[in-house]
C-alpha cells in the first residue's frame, strides 16, 4: 500500500512540475510587425527595435513612400544585415497609393532612400520575399497571433488599407496599431497643410483611422518637430564608434547638412525613430489625448491633412478613435538614442 501511495505521489509531483515548467519555456517576447517605406528615419527606427531583446519582429513589410518600392526592400535588408538579424522575413507590398499615383518620392532621403550611401552597406546574402504580397503576409500573421501583435506603420498606410479591404475584421486581430503620420495643427512638411505619410495616400489613411477597431496611437508631425534634438547633442551622438553609430552618421550626413545649413533649422528631427521609442518604452510619453480624427481627401492645399475634432458640442457625440501623442520625456529619449547606438 505504501509503495502504491509513493508511486501515486511521485506521478502527482511529476505532473505538477510539468504544469509549472510549460509556461516557462514559452516565449515571453512581445510581437511586432513593422510596415515601412524605409528611408533614413525608418532605418534608425529599425536599428532601435532590433536591439531590444524583449521584442520579436515577425516581419518587415515594405511600401512605397520615402523612396520607390524597389529601393525600400534592399534598404531594410541593409539594416537587418548590419544588426545581424538575418532570419526576419521581408515582404514587398504596394508600389503605389490607392488612388493618387502621381505623388513623388521624398528627396529628403536622397534618390536611394538611404542618404546617398546605400552602396556602402551590404545586404549580404539576404533576400526579400517575392510572395506573398505584404498585405497577405500581415493578415496571415495577425490571424495566427490574434491580439498579440503590435503593428507599427512608419510609412503610408497603403498596405494596411489593403489588408482592411481584403478582410473587414483585420483590425480586430491586432493588439495595437501605432502610426507615425498625420498632423494636428494644420502644419505640413511635404505639403502646406499635411504630413508626408498621410499626403502620399490620404484614402488609405482615412480608411484606417476611421475604421480601425483596435487601439490606435498616432505620433503626428508637430509632436515630432517639437521633440527634435539640438545639433550639439546630435553631433556627439553620430560620433558613436560602433557599426550602428557609423550607420547613423553616414545616412544622416546629407539630410542633416541640408536642413541645418540651407533650411536653417536649429535641431535634428527624426520622426520614425521617435515613434519607435514610444513603442519600446511607452513610459517616455508624458502627455497624450484621445480624439476623433479624419483625413481630408479633397482641397488643393489640405488634401491629406488630419482633422482633429475639438468642438465641445461635437465631442459629446463623437466616439474618440485614436490616442495622439503630444509630449515625451526628452532626457529619457536621449538616453534611449544613446543606448541604441552603443550596444
PDB file of C-alpha atoms in Angstrom, residues 20-292:
ATOM      1  CA  UNK A  20       4.710  24.698 -13.923  1.00  0.00           C
ATOM      2  CA  UNK A  21       7.512  24.246 -16.439  1.00  0.00           C
ATOM      3  CA  UNK A  22       5.398  24.546 -19.591  1.00  0.00           C
ATOM      4  CA  UNK A  23       4.741  28.291 -19.298  1.00  0.00           C
ATOM      5  CA  UNK A  24       8.421  28.883 -18.579  1.00  0.00           C
ATOM      6  CA  UNK A  25       9.550  27.507 -21.934  1.00  0.00           C
ATOM      7  CA  UNK A  26       7.023  29.600 -23.849  1.00  0.00           C
ATOM      8  CA  UNK A  27       8.371  32.759 -25.457  1.00  0.00           C
ATOM      9  CA  UNK A  28       7.696  35.853 -23.364  1.00  0.00           C
ATOM     10  CA  UNK A  29       8.708  38.233 -26.140  1.00  0.00           C
ATOM     11  CA  UNK A  30       6.371  40.897 -27.399  1.00  0.00           C
ATOM     12  CA  UNK A  31       5.473  40.517 -31.066  1.00  0.00           C
ATOM     13  CA  UNK A  32       5.766  43.224 -33.712  1.00  0.00           C
ATOM     14  CA  UNK A  33       5.327  43.759 -37.457  1.00  0.00           C
ATOM     15  CA  UNK A  34       6.945  46.863 -38.939  1.00  0.00           C
ATOM     16  CA  UNK A  35       5.426  48.326 -42.107  1.00  0.00           C
ATOM     17  CA  UNK A  36       7.894  50.762 -43.631  1.00  0.00           C
ATOM     18  CA  UNK A  37       8.905  52.880 -46.623  1.00  0.00           C
ATOM     19  CA  UNK A  38      12.493  52.584 -45.393  1.00  0.00           C
ATOM     20  CA  UNK A  39      14.194  55.927 -45.576  1.00  0.00           C
ATOM     21  CA  UNK A  40      16.677  57.436 -43.121  1.00  0.00           C
ATOM     22  CA  UNK A  41      14.414  57.694 -40.065  1.00  0.00           C
ATOM     23  CA  UNK A  42      12.822  54.283 -40.752  1.00  0.00           C
ATOM     24  CA  UNK A  43      16.289  52.706 -40.825  1.00  0.00           C
ATOM     25  CA  UNK A  44      17.137  54.234 -37.449  1.00  0.00           C
ATOM     26  CA  UNK A  45      13.786  53.093 -36.038  1.00  0.00           C
ATOM     27  CA  UNK A  46      14.601  49.544 -37.128  1.00  0.00           C
ATOM     28  CA  UNK A  47      18.032  49.791 -35.513  1.00  0.00           C
ATOM     29  CA  UNK A  48      16.368  50.742 -32.239  1.00  0.00           C
ATOM     30  CA  UNK A  49      13.845  47.910 -32.076  1.00  0.00           C
ATOM     31  CA  UNK A  50      16.250  45.276 -33.413  1.00  0.00           C
ATOM     32  CA  UNK A  51      18.431  45.970 -30.400  1.00  0.00           C
ATOM     33  CA  UNK A  52      15.623  45.350 -27.918  1.00  0.00           C
ATOM     34  CA  UNK A  53      15.676  41.687 -26.823  1.00  0.00           C
ATOM     35  CA  UNK A  54      12.141  41.850 -25.408  1.00  0.00           C
ATOM     36  CA  UNK A  55      10.693  42.343 -28.902  1.00  0.00           C
ATOM     37  CA  UNK A  56      10.373  39.722 -31.626  1.00  0.00           C
ATOM     38  CA  UNK A  57       9.967  41.139 -35.131  1.00  0.00           C
ATOM     39  CA  UNK A  58       7.810  38.670 -37.053  1.00  0.00           C
ATOM     40  CA  UNK A  59       8.169  40.513 -40.371  1.00  0.00           C
ATOM     41  CA  UNK A  60       9.089  43.783 -42.006  1.00  0.00           C
ATOM     42  CA  UNK A  61       6.686  44.760 -44.778  1.00  0.00           C
ATOM     43  CA  UNK A  62       7.572  47.331 -47.418  1.00  0.00           C
ATOM     44  CA  UNK A  63       5.524  50.076 -49.036  1.00  0.00           C
ATOM     45  CA  UNK A  64       6.331  52.889 -51.460  1.00  0.00           C
ATOM     46  CA  UNK A  65       6.749  56.314 -49.899  1.00  0.00           C
ATOM     47  CA  UNK A  66      10.071  57.894 -48.953  1.00  0.00           C
ATOM     48  CA  UNK A  67      11.515  56.053 -51.923  1.00  0.00           C
ATOM     49  CA  UNK A  68      10.259  53.740 -54.650  1.00  0.00           C
ATOM     50  CA  UNK A  69       9.325  50.221 -53.526  1.00  0.00           C
ATOM     51  CA  UNK A  70      12.201  48.557 -55.409  1.00  0.00           C
ATOM     52  CA  UNK A  71      14.597  50.518 -53.180  1.00  0.00           C
ATOM     53  CA  UNK A  72      12.696  50.111 -49.918  1.00  0.00           C
ATOM     54  CA  UNK A  73      13.230  46.352 -49.595  1.00  0.00           C
ATOM     55  CA  UNK A  74      17.035  46.439 -50.102  1.00  0.00           C
ATOM     56  CA  UNK A  75      17.298  49.261 -47.557  1.00  0.00           C
ATOM     57  CA  UNK A  76      15.502  47.088 -44.989  1.00  0.00           C
ATOM     58  CA  UNK A  77      17.878  44.219 -45.778  1.00  0.00           C
ATOM     59  CA  UNK A  78      20.878  46.513 -45.240  1.00  0.00           C
ATOM     60  CA  UNK A  79      19.683  47.299 -41.723  1.00  0.00           C
ATOM     61  CA  UNK A  80      18.925  43.654 -40.910  1.00  0.00           C
ATOM     62  CA  UNK A  81      22.353  42.613 -42.168  1.00  0.00           C
ATOM     63  CA  UNK A  82      24.135  45.279 -40.126  1.00  0.00           C
ATOM     64  CA  UNK A  83      22.200  44.313 -36.993  1.00  0.00           C
ATOM     65  CA  UNK A  84      22.765  40.599 -37.649  1.00  0.00           C
ATOM     66  CA  UNK A  85      19.033  39.859 -37.732  1.00  0.00           C
ATOM     67  CA  UNK A  86      19.081  37.674 -40.810  1.00  0.00           C
ATOM     68  CA  UNK A  87      16.106  35.442 -40.023  1.00  0.00           C
ATOM     69  CA  UNK A  88      13.442  38.176 -40.216  1.00  0.00           C
ATOM     70  CA  UNK A  89      11.328  37.923 -43.357  1.00  0.00           C
ATOM     71  CA  UNK A  90      10.866  40.982 -45.563  1.00  0.00           C
ATOM     72  CA  UNK A  91       7.820  41.272 -47.853  1.00  0.00           C
ATOM     73  CA  UNK A  92       7.093  43.527 -50.823  1.00  0.00           C
ATOM     74  CA  UNK A  93       3.862  45.482 -50.659  1.00  0.00           C
ATOM     75  CA  UNK A  94       2.154  48.253 -52.607  1.00  0.00           C
ATOM     76  CA  UNK A  95       4.217  50.329 -55.011  1.00  0.00           C
ATOM     77  CA  UNK A  96       1.525  52.998 -55.447  1.00  0.00           C
ATOM     78  CA  UNK A  97      -1.125  54.781 -53.441  1.00  0.00           C
ATOM     79  CA  UNK A  98      -4.711  53.533 -53.655  1.00  0.00           C
ATOM     80  CA  UNK A  99      -5.915  56.446 -55.811  1.00  0.00           C
ATOM     81  CA  UNK A 100      -3.426  59.235 -56.478  1.00  0.00           C
ATOM     82  CA  UNK A 101      -0.363  57.617 -58.030  1.00  0.00           C
ATOM     83  CA  UNK A 102       1.408  60.825 -59.078  1.00  0.00           C
ATOM     84  CA  UNK A 103       2.873  61.662 -55.683  1.00  0.00           C
ATOM     85  CA  UNK A 104       6.654  61.706 -55.949  1.00  0.00           C
ATOM     86  CA  UNK A 105       9.055  60.068 -53.526  1.00  0.00           C
ATOM     87  CA  UNK A 106      10.579  62.376 -50.929  1.00  0.00           C
ATOM     88  CA  UNK A 107      14.041  63.606 -51.967  1.00  0.00           C
ATOM     89  CA  UNK A 108      14.930  64.347 -48.326  1.00  0.00           C
ATOM     90  CA  UNK A 109      16.151  60.741 -48.107  1.00  0.00           C
ATOM     91  CA  UNK A 110      18.183  61.006 -51.349  1.00  0.00           C
ATOM     92  CA  UNK A 111      17.452  59.082 -54.531  1.00  0.00           C
ATOM     93  CA  UNK A 112      18.436  55.768 -52.873  1.00  0.00           C
ATOM     94  CA  UNK A 113      16.355  56.444 -49.745  1.00  0.00           C
ATOM     95  CA  UNK A 114      19.447  55.779 -47.647  1.00  0.00           C
ATOM     96  CA  UNK A 115      21.067  59.186 -47.518  1.00  0.00           C
ATOM     97  CA  UNK A 116      23.039  58.552 -50.705  1.00  0.00           C
ATOM     98  CA  UNK A 117      25.205  55.880 -49.072  1.00  0.00           C
ATOM     99  CA  UNK A 118      23.219  52.709 -49.794  1.00  0.00           C
ATOM    100  CA  UNK A 119      26.103  51.230 -51.787  1.00  0.00           C
ATOM    101  CA  UNK A 120      28.320  51.382 -48.681  1.00  0.00           C
ATOM    102  CA  UNK A 121      26.089  48.973 -46.739  1.00  0.00           C
ATOM    103  CA  UNK A 122      25.817  45.388 -47.896  1.00  0.00           C
ATOM    104  CA  UNK A 123      22.674  43.283 -47.847  1.00  0.00           C
ATOM    105  CA  UNK A 124      24.883  40.202 -47.554  1.00  0.00           C
ATOM    106  CA  UNK A 125      23.100  37.107 -48.777  1.00  0.00           C
ATOM    107  CA  UNK A 126      19.704  38.312 -47.582  1.00  0.00           C
ATOM    108  CA  UNK A 127      16.695  38.325 -49.888  1.00  0.00           C
ATOM    109  CA  UNK A 128      13.177  39.660 -49.605  1.00  0.00           C
ATOM    110  CA  UNK A 129      10.124  37.506 -50.241  1.00  0.00           C
ATOM    111  CA  UNK A 130       8.552  37.900 -53.681  1.00  0.00           C
ATOM    112  CA  UNK A 131       5.376  36.219 -52.447  1.00  0.00           C
ATOM    113  CA  UNK A 132       3.034  36.550 -50.726  1.00  0.00           C
ATOM    114  CA  UNK A 133       2.206  40.237 -51.033  1.00  0.00           C
ATOM    115  CA  UNK A 134       2.968  42.169 -47.840  1.00  0.00           C
ATOM    116  CA  UNK A 135      -0.737  42.671 -47.095  1.00  0.00           C
ATOM    117  CA  UNK A 136      -1.364  38.927 -47.285  1.00  0.00           C
ATOM    118  CA  UNK A 137       1.652  38.275 -45.055  1.00  0.00           C
ATOM    119  CA  UNK A 138       0.357  40.770 -42.471  1.00  0.00           C
ATOM    120  CA  UNK A 139      -3.101  39.204 -42.496  1.00  0.00           C
ATOM    121  CA  UNK A 140      -1.694  35.694 -42.109  1.00  0.00           C
ATOM    122  CA  UNK A 141       0.466  36.715 -39.155  1.00  0.00           C
ATOM    123  CA  UNK A 142      -2.186  38.671 -37.221  1.00  0.00           C
ATOM    124  CA  UNK A 143      -4.631  35.800 -37.640  1.00  0.00           C
ATOM    125  CA  UNK A 144      -2.001  33.336 -36.453  1.00  0.00           C
ATOM    126  CA  UNK A 145      -1.301  35.503 -33.375  1.00  0.00           C
ATOM    127  CA  UNK A 146      -4.641  37.204 -32.624  1.00  0.00           C
ATOM    128  CA  UNK A 147      -4.423  40.224 -30.303  1.00  0.00           C
ATOM    129  CA  UNK A 148      -0.712  39.639 -29.710  1.00  0.00           C
ATOM    130  CA  UNK A 149       0.928  41.759 -32.406  1.00  0.00           C
ATOM    131  CA  UNK A 150       1.822  45.417 -32.260  1.00  0.00           C
ATOM    132  CA  UNK A 151       1.627  46.705 -35.833  1.00  0.00           C
ATOM    133  CA  UNK A 152       3.889  49.686 -36.460  1.00  0.00           C
ATOM    134  CA  UNK A 153       3.221  51.845 -39.530  1.00  0.00           C
ATOM    135  CA  UNK A 154       6.176  54.082 -40.383  1.00  0.00           C
ATOM    136  CA  UNK A 155       5.136  54.920 -43.950  1.00  0.00           C
ATOM    137  CA  UNK A 156       1.985  55.500 -46.000  1.00  0.00           C
ATOM    138  CA  UNK A 157      -0.878  53.244 -44.888  1.00  0.00           C
ATOM    139  CA  UNK A 158      -1.492  51.623 -48.290  1.00  0.00           C
ATOM    140  CA  UNK A 159      -0.590  48.069 -47.251  1.00  0.00           C
ATOM    141  CA  UNK A 160      -2.798  48.314 -44.168  1.00  0.00           C
ATOM    142  CA  UNK A 161      -5.740  49.701 -46.110  1.00  0.00           C
ATOM    143  CA  UNK A 162      -5.477  46.771 -48.500  1.00  0.00           C
ATOM    144  CA  UNK A 163      -5.500  44.403 -45.514  1.00  0.00           C
ATOM    145  CA  UNK A 164      -8.653  46.110 -44.300  1.00  0.00           C
ATOM    146  CA  UNK A 165     -10.413  45.600 -47.622  1.00  0.00           C
ATOM    147  CA  UNK A 166      -9.266  42.004 -48.001  1.00  0.00           C
ATOM    148  CA  UNK A 167     -10.603  41.195 -44.535  1.00  0.00           C
ATOM    149  CA  UNK A 168     -13.024  43.610 -42.817  1.00  0.00           C
ATOM    150  CA  UNK A 169     -12.044  42.018 -39.480  1.00  0.00           C
ATOM    151  CA  UNK A 170      -8.380  42.859 -39.981  1.00  0.00           C
ATOM    152  CA  UNK A 171      -8.005  45.305 -37.114  1.00  0.00           C
ATOM    153  CA  UNK A 172      -9.830  43.025 -34.676  1.00  0.00           C
ATOM    154  CA  UNK A 173      -6.796  40.727 -34.773  1.00  0.00           C
ATOM    155  CA  UNK A 174      -4.294  43.460 -33.815  1.00  0.00           C
ATOM    156  CA  UNK A 175      -3.205  44.178 -30.252  1.00  0.00           C
ATOM    157  CA  UNK A 176      -2.412  47.800 -31.063  1.00  0.00           C
ATOM    158  CA  UNK A 177      -1.642  49.921 -34.108  1.00  0.00           C
ATOM    159  CA  UNK A 178       0.996  52.651 -33.873  1.00  0.00           C
ATOM    160  CA  UNK A 179       1.114  55.190 -36.703  1.00  0.00           C
ATOM    161  CA  UNK A 180       3.755  57.778 -37.454  1.00  0.00           C
ATOM    162  CA  UNK A 181       1.843  60.245 -39.566  1.00  0.00           C
ATOM    163  CA  UNK A 182      -0.739  62.962 -39.791  1.00  0.00           C
ATOM    164  CA  UNK A 183      -0.773  66.381 -38.185  1.00  0.00           C
ATOM    165  CA  UNK A 184      -2.858  68.129 -35.550  1.00  0.00           C
ATOM    166  CA  UNK A 185      -2.283  71.867 -36.098  1.00  0.00           C
ATOM    167  CA  UNK A 186      -2.530  72.038 -39.916  1.00  0.00           C
ATOM    168  CA  UNK A 187       1.257  72.242 -40.107  1.00  0.00           C
ATOM    169  CA  UNK A 188       2.664  70.320 -43.048  1.00  0.00           C
ATOM    170  CA  UNK A 189       6.107  69.172 -44.097  1.00  0.00           C
ATOM    171  CA  UNK A 190       5.994  67.973 -47.709  1.00  0.00           C
ATOM    172  CA  UNK A 191       2.687  69.829 -48.269  1.00  0.00           C
ATOM    173  CA  UNK A 192       1.473  73.154 -46.858  1.00  0.00           C
ATOM    174  CA  UNK A 193      -1.085  71.605 -44.542  1.00  0.00           C
ATOM    175  CA  UNK A 194      -0.379  67.849 -44.489  1.00  0.00           C
ATOM    176  CA  UNK A 195       2.277  65.418 -43.353  1.00  0.00           C
ATOM    177  CA  UNK A 196       4.051  63.227 -45.923  1.00  0.00           C
ATOM    178  CA  UNK A 197       2.764  59.742 -44.990  1.00  0.00           C
ATOM    179  CA  UNK A 198      -0.877  60.831 -44.987  1.00  0.00           C
ATOM    180  CA  UNK A 199      -0.449  63.077 -48.028  1.00  0.00           C
ATOM    181  CA  UNK A 200       1.068  60.218 -50.030  1.00  0.00           C
ATOM    182  CA  UNK A 201      -2.084  58.102 -49.620  1.00  0.00           C
ATOM    183  CA  UNK A 202      -4.926  60.058 -47.977  1.00  0.00           C
ATOM    184  CA  UNK A 203      -7.582  57.453 -48.841  1.00  0.00           C
ATOM    185  CA  UNK A 204      -5.613  54.746 -47.057  1.00  0.00           C
ATOM    186  CA  UNK A 205      -5.083  56.988 -44.027  1.00  0.00           C
ATOM    187  CA  UNK A 206      -8.777  57.913 -43.870  1.00  0.00           C
ATOM    188  CA  UNK A 207      -9.794  54.274 -44.080  1.00  0.00           C
ATOM    189  CA  UNK A 208      -7.520  53.164 -41.265  1.00  0.00           C
ATOM    190  CA  UNK A 209      -8.112  55.988 -38.762  1.00  0.00           C
ATOM    191  CA  UNK A 210     -11.898  55.842 -39.148  1.00  0.00           C
ATOM    192  CA  UNK A 211     -12.413  52.078 -39.446  1.00  0.00           C
ATOM    193  CA  UNK A 212      -9.821  50.543 -37.103  1.00  0.00           C
ATOM    194  CA  UNK A 213     -11.359  48.961 -34.017  1.00  0.00           C
ATOM    195  CA  UNK A 214      -8.106  48.085 -32.263  1.00  0.00           C
ATOM    196  CA  UNK A 215      -6.342  50.660 -30.057  1.00  0.00           C
ATOM    197  CA  UNK A 216      -4.661  53.234 -32.336  1.00  0.00           C
ATOM    198  CA  UNK A 217      -1.912  55.620 -31.310  1.00  0.00           C
ATOM    199  CA  UNK A 218      -0.668  58.359 -33.628  1.00  0.00           C
ATOM    200  CA  UNK A 219       2.577  60.275 -33.412  1.00  0.00           C
ATOM    201  CA  UNK A 220       1.882  63.380 -35.544  1.00  0.00           C
ATOM    202  CA  UNK A 221       4.334  65.611 -37.372  1.00  0.00           C
ATOM    203  CA  UNK A 222       4.105  68.551 -34.961  1.00  0.00           C
ATOM    204  CA  UNK A 223       4.979  66.353 -31.978  1.00  0.00           C
ATOM    205  CA  UNK A 224       7.997  65.022 -33.844  1.00  0.00           C
ATOM    206  CA  UNK A 225       9.130  68.520 -34.751  1.00  0.00           C
ATOM    207  CA  UNK A 226       8.821  69.741 -31.150  1.00  0.00           C
ATOM    208  CA  UNK A 227      10.965  66.848 -29.944  1.00  0.00           C
ATOM    209  CA  UNK A 228      13.969  67.415 -32.168  1.00  0.00           C
ATOM    210  CA  UNK A 229      17.466  67.180 -30.663  1.00  0.00           C
ATOM    211  CA  UNK A 230      19.867  70.133 -30.702  1.00  0.00           C
ATOM    212  CA  UNK A 231      22.739  69.987 -33.164  1.00  0.00           C
ATOM    213  CA  UNK A 232      25.390  69.989 -30.450  1.00  0.00           C
ATOM    214  CA  UNK A 233      23.900  66.816 -28.984  1.00  0.00           C
ATOM    215  CA  UNK A 234      23.319  65.302 -32.422  1.00  0.00           C
ATOM    216  CA  UNK A 235      26.960  65.843 -33.476  1.00  0.00           C
ATOM    217  CA  UNK A 236      28.199  63.867 -30.463  1.00  0.00           C
ATOM    218  CA  UNK A 237      25.568  61.165 -30.961  1.00  0.00           C
ATOM    219  CA  UNK A 238      26.541  60.328 -34.537  1.00  0.00           C
ATOM    220  CA  UNK A 239      30.194  60.075 -33.488  1.00  0.00           C
ATOM    221  CA  UNK A 240      29.418  56.871 -31.567  1.00  0.00           C
ATOM    222  CA  UNK A 241      32.176  54.484 -32.629  1.00  0.00           C
ATOM    223  CA  UNK A 242      30.142  51.353 -33.344  1.00  0.00           C
ATOM    224  CA  UNK A 243      28.744  49.860 -36.574  1.00  0.00           C
ATOM    225  CA  UNK A 244      25.340  51.311 -35.688  1.00  0.00           C
ATOM    226  CA  UNK A 245      26.895  54.669 -34.909  1.00  0.00           C
ATOM    227  CA  UNK A 246      28.682  54.750 -38.240  1.00  0.00           C
ATOM    228  CA  UNK A 247      25.417  53.867 -39.987  1.00  0.00           C
ATOM    229  CA  UNK A 248      23.643  56.752 -38.227  1.00  0.00           C
ATOM    230  CA  UNK A 249      26.415  59.173 -39.118  1.00  0.00           C
ATOM    231  CA  UNK A 250      26.547  58.256 -42.801  1.00  0.00           C
ATOM    232  CA  UNK A 251      22.849  58.031 -43.613  1.00  0.00           C
ATOM    233  CA  UNK A 252      22.014  61.312 -41.847  1.00  0.00           C
ATOM    234  CA  UNK A 253      25.007  63.329 -43.125  1.00  0.00           C
ATOM    235  CA  UNK A 254      23.494  64.804 -46.289  1.00  0.00           C
ATOM    236  CA  UNK A 255      19.987  65.430 -44.915  1.00  0.00           C
ATOM    237  CA  UNK A 256      21.253  66.947 -41.662  1.00  0.00           C
ATOM    238  CA  UNK A 257      23.585  69.282 -43.567  1.00  0.00           C
ATOM    239  CA  UNK A 258      20.731  70.428 -45.787  1.00  0.00           C
ATOM    240  CA  UNK A 259      18.205  71.151 -43.028  1.00  0.00           C
ATOM    241  CA  UNK A 260      20.883  72.710 -40.834  1.00  0.00           C
ATOM    242  CA  UNK A 261      22.785  74.941 -43.231  1.00  0.00           C
ATOM    243  CA  UNK A 262      20.319  75.515 -46.071  1.00  0.00           C
ATOM    244  CA  UNK A 263      16.930  75.476 -44.320  1.00  0.00           C
ATOM    245  CA  UNK A 264      18.302  76.906 -41.077  1.00  0.00           C
ATOM    246  CA  UNK A 265      16.690  74.502 -38.641  1.00  0.00           C
ATOM    247  CA  UNK A 266      18.097  74.615 -35.136  1.00  0.00           C
ATOM    248  CA  UNK A 267      17.656  70.919 -34.338  1.00  0.00           C
ATOM    249  CA  UNK A 268      17.520  67.419 -35.861  1.00  0.00           C
ATOM    250  CA  UNK A 269      14.088  65.806 -36.276  1.00  0.00           C
ATOM    251  CA  UNK A 270      13.741  62.032 -36.701  1.00  0.00           C
ATOM    252  CA  UNK A 271      10.058  61.100 -36.794  1.00  0.00           C
ATOM    253  CA  UNK A 272      10.096  57.311 -37.172  1.00  0.00           C
ATOM    254  CA  UNK A 273      12.811  56.894 -34.569  1.00  0.00           C
ATOM    255  CA  UNK A 274      10.748  58.895 -32.085  1.00  0.00           C
ATOM    256  CA  UNK A 275       7.673  56.803 -32.912  1.00  0.00           C
ATOM    257  CA  UNK A 276       9.584  53.583 -32.265  1.00  0.00           C
ATOM    258  CA  UNK A 277      10.920  54.937 -28.979  1.00  0.00           C
ATOM    259  CA  UNK A 278       7.352  55.485 -27.726  1.00  0.00           C
ATOM    260  CA  UNK A 279       6.592  51.847 -28.525  1.00  0.00           C
ATOM    261  CA  UNK A 280       9.568  50.088 -26.971  1.00  0.00           C
ATOM    262  CA  UNK A 281       9.471  52.361 -23.892  1.00  0.00           C
ATOM    263  CA  UNK A 282       5.960  53.876 -23.640  1.00  0.00           C
ATOM    264  CA  UNK A 283       6.693  55.387 -20.227  1.00  0.00           C
ATOM    265  CA  UNK A 284       8.551  58.205 -22.008  1.00  0.00           C
ATOM    266  CA  UNK A 285       5.143  59.530 -23.123  1.00  0.00           C
ATOM    267  CA  UNK A 286       4.249  62.443 -20.829  1.00  0.00           C
ATOM    268  CA  UNK A 287       1.035  63.583 -22.487  1.00  0.00           C
ATOM    269  CA  UNK A 288      -1.432  62.159 -24.992  1.00  0.00           C
ATOM    270  CA  UNK A 289      -5.009  62.986 -25.846  1.00  0.00           C
ATOM    271  CA  UNK A 290      -7.892  60.899 -27.137  1.00  0.00           C
ATOM    272  CA  UNK A 291      -9.693  62.365 -30.112  1.00  0.00           C
ATOM    273  CA  UNK A 292     -11.861  61.700 -33.145  1.00  0.00           C
TER     274      UNK A 292
END
